[in-house]
Short mmCIF file of C-alpha atoms and ligand atoms in Angstrom, two decimals:
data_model
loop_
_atom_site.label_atom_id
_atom_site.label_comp_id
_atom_site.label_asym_id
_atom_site.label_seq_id
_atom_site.Cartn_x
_atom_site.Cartn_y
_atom_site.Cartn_z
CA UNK Y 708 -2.86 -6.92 -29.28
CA UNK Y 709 -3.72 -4.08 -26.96
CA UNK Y 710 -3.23 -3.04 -23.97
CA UNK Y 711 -5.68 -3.02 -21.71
CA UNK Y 712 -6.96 -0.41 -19.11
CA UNK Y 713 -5.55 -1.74 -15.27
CA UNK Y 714 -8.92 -1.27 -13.04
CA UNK Y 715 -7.53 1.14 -9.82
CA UNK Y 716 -9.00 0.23 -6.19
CA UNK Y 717 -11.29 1.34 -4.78
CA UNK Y 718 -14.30 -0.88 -7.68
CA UNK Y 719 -15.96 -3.72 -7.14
CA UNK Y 720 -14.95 -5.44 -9.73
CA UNK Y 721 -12.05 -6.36 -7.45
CA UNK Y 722 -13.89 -7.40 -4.87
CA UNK Y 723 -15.62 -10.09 -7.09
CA UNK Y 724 -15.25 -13.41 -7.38
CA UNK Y 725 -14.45 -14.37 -10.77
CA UNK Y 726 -16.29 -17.14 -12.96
CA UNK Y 727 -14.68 -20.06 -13.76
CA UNK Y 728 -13.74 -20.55 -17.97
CA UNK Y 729 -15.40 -23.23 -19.24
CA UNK Y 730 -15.84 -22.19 -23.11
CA UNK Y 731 -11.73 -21.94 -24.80
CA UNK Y 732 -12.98 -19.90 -27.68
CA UNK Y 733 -10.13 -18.12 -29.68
CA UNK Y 734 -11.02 -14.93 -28.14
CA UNK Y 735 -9.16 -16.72 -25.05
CA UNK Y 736 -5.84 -16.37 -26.93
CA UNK Y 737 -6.77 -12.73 -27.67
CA UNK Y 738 -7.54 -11.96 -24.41
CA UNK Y 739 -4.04 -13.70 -22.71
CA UNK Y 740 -1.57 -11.96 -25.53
CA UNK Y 741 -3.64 -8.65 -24.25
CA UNK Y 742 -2.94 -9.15 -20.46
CA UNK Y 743 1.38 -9.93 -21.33
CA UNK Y 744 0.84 -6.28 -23.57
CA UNK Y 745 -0.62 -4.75 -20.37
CA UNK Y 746 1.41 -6.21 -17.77
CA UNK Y 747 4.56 -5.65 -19.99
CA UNK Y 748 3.65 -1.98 -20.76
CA UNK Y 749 3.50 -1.41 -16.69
CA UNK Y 750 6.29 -3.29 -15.88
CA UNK Y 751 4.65 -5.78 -14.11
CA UNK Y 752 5.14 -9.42 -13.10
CA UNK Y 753 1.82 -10.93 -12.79
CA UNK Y 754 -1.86 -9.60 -13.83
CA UNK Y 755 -5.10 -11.82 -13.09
CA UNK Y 756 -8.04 -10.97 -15.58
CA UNK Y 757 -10.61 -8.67 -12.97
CA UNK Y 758 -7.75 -6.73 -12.92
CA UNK Y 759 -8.56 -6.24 -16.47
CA UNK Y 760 -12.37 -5.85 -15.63
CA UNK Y 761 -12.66 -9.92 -17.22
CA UNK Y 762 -14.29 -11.38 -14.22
CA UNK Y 763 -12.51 -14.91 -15.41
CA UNK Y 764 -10.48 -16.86 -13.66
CA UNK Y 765 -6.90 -16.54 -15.68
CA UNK Y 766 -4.14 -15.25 -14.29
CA UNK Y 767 -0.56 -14.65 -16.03
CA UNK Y 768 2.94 -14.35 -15.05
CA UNK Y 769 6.34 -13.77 -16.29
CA UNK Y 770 9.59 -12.37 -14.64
CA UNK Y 771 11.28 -10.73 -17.29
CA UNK Y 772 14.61 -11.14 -18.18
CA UNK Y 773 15.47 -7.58 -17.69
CA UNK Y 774 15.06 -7.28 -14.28
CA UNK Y 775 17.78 -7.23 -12.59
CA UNK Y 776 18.70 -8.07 -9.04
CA UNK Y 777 21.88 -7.05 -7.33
CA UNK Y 778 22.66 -6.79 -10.93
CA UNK Y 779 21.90 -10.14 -12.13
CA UNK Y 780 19.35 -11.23 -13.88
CA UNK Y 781 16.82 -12.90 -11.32
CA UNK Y 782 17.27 -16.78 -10.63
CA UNK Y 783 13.44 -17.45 -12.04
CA UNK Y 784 13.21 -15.09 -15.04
CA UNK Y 785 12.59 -16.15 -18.21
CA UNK Y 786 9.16 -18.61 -18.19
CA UNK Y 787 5.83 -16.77 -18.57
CA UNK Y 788 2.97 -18.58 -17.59
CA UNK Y 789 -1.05 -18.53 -18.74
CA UNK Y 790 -3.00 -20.51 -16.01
CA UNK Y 791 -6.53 -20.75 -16.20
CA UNK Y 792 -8.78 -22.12 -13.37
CA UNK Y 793 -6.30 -22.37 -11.37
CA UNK Y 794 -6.19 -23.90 -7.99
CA UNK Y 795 -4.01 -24.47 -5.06
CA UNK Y 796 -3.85 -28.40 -4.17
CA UNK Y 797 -0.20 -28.06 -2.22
CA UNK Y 798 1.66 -25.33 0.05
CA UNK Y 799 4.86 -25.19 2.23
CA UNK Y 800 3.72 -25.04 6.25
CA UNK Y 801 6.85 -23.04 6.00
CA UNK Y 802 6.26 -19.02 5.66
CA UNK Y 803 8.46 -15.78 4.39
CA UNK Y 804 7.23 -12.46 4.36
CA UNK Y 805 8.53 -10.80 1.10
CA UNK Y 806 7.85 -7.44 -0.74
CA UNK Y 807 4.76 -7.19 -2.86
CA UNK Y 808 2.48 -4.39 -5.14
CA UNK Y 809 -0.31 -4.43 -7.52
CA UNK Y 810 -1.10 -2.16 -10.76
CA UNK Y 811 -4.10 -1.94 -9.34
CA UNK Y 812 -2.77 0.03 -6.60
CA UNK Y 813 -0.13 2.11 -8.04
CA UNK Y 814 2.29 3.72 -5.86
CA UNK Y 815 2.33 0.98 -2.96
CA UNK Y 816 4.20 -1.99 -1.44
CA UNK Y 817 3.58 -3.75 1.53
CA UNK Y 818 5.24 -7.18 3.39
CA UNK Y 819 2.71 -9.87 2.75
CA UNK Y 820 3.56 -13.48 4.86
CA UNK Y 821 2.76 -16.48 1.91
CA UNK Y 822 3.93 -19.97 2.16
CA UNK Y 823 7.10 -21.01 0.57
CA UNK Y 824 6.04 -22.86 -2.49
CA UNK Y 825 2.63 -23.71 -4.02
CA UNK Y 826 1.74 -26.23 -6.15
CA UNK Y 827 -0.85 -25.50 -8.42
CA UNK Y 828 -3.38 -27.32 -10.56
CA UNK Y 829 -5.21 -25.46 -13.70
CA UNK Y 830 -5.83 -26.04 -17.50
CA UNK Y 831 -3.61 -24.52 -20.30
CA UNK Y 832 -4.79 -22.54 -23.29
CA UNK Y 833 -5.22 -25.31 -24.93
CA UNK Y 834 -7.45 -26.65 -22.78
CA UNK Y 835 -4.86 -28.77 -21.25
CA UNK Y 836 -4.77 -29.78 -17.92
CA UNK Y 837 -1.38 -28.25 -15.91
CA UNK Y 838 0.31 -28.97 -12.48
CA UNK Y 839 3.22 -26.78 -11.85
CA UNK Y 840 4.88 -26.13 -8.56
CA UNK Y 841 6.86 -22.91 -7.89
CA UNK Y 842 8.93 -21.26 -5.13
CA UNK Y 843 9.90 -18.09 -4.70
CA UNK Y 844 9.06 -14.90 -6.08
CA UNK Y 845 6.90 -16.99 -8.26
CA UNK Y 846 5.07 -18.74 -5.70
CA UNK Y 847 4.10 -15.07 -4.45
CA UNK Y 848 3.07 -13.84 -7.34
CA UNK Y 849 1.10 -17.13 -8.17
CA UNK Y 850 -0.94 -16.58 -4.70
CA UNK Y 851 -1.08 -13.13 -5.09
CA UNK Y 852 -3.00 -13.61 -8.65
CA UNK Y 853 -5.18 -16.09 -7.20
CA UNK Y 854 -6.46 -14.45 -4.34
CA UNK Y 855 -7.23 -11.41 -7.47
CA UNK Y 856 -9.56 -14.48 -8.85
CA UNK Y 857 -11.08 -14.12 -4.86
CA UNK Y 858 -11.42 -10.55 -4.81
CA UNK Y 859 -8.85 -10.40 -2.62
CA UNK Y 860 -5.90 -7.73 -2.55
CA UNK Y 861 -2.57 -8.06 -1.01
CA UNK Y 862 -3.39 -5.02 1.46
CA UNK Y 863 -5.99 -7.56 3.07
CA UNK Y 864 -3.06 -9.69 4.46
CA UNK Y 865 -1.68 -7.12 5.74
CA UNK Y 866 -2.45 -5.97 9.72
CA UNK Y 867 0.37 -3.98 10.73
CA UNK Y 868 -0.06 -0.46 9.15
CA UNK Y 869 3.88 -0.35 9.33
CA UNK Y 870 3.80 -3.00 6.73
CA UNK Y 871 2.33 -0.55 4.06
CA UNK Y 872 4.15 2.12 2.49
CA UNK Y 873 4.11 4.94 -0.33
CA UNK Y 874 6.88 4.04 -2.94
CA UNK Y 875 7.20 5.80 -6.75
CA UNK Y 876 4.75 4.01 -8.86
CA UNK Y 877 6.66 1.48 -11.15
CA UNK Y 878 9.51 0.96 -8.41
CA UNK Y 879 8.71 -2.25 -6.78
CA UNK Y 880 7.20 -5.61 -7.91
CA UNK Y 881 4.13 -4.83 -9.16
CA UNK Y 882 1.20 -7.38 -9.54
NI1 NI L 1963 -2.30 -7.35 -7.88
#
């Protein structure tokens, strides 16, 4: 395991769309126990594999136990998740606008609008296929991963300038 160097904006790499995986070689497994090190190690929530400079399309999540809201642990933490190729086939018509970041912009958050729930269609790491729906936090972090797969960053979604706003790095959700 190691963790892996977060790729800052402004690089291309980011701005890439990333390849879909259609070879599960072990190296796979390698590669998904380093993103959890990295996105652990920064405190994050989510980290999609160009963030990683792996122009692939895996993403993974996890809301750790340890965080805390209003001093409880928060409703969804606990499940970690490995999707690979994933895709959106469902969405709520029904929006929220909600607090987001990325490690790949340090020291920012910004309101982002995403639907409600997702539903989302992918393969496992073992090659399996996967449907998982998910509301929430995890529903923004899921969209927020898959536009990384799109080269697209959170700050895109985002038109009002007030919207957008310095924070310390590590503070807010970070993605
Ligand atoms: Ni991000």
């Amino acid at each position: 395991m190691a963790i892996r160097e977060v790729i800052q904006v402004p690089n291309d790499r980011l701005r890439q769309k990333a390849n879909t995986i259609v070879s599960f070689i072990p190296e796979l497994k390698q590669l998904t126990q380093d993103m959890f090190e990295t996105m652990r190690h920064h405190n994050g929530v989510g980290l999609a594999g160009p963030q990683i400079g792996v122009l692939q399309r895996i993403f993974v999540a996890e809301i750790r136990p340890t965080r805390l809201e209003q001093g409880e642990p928060h409703p969804q933490s606990g499940a970690s998740y490995i999707i690979i190729n994933p895709k959106i086939i469902g969405y709520s018509n029904q929006l929220a606008e909600g607090q987001e970041g990325c490690l790949s912009m340090p020291g920012w958050a910004g309101l982002v609008e995403r639907p409600n729930w997702v539903e989302v269609q992918g393969q496992s790491i073992e090659d399996q296929p996967l449907k998982v729906k998910v509301d929430g936090l995890l529903a923004r972090i899921f969209q927020h991963e898959i536009d990384h797969l799109n080269g697209i960053l959170y700050t895109d979604h985002i038109t009002d300038s007030e919207k957008l706003w310095q924070v310390a790095a590590d503070e807010e959700n970070e993605e």
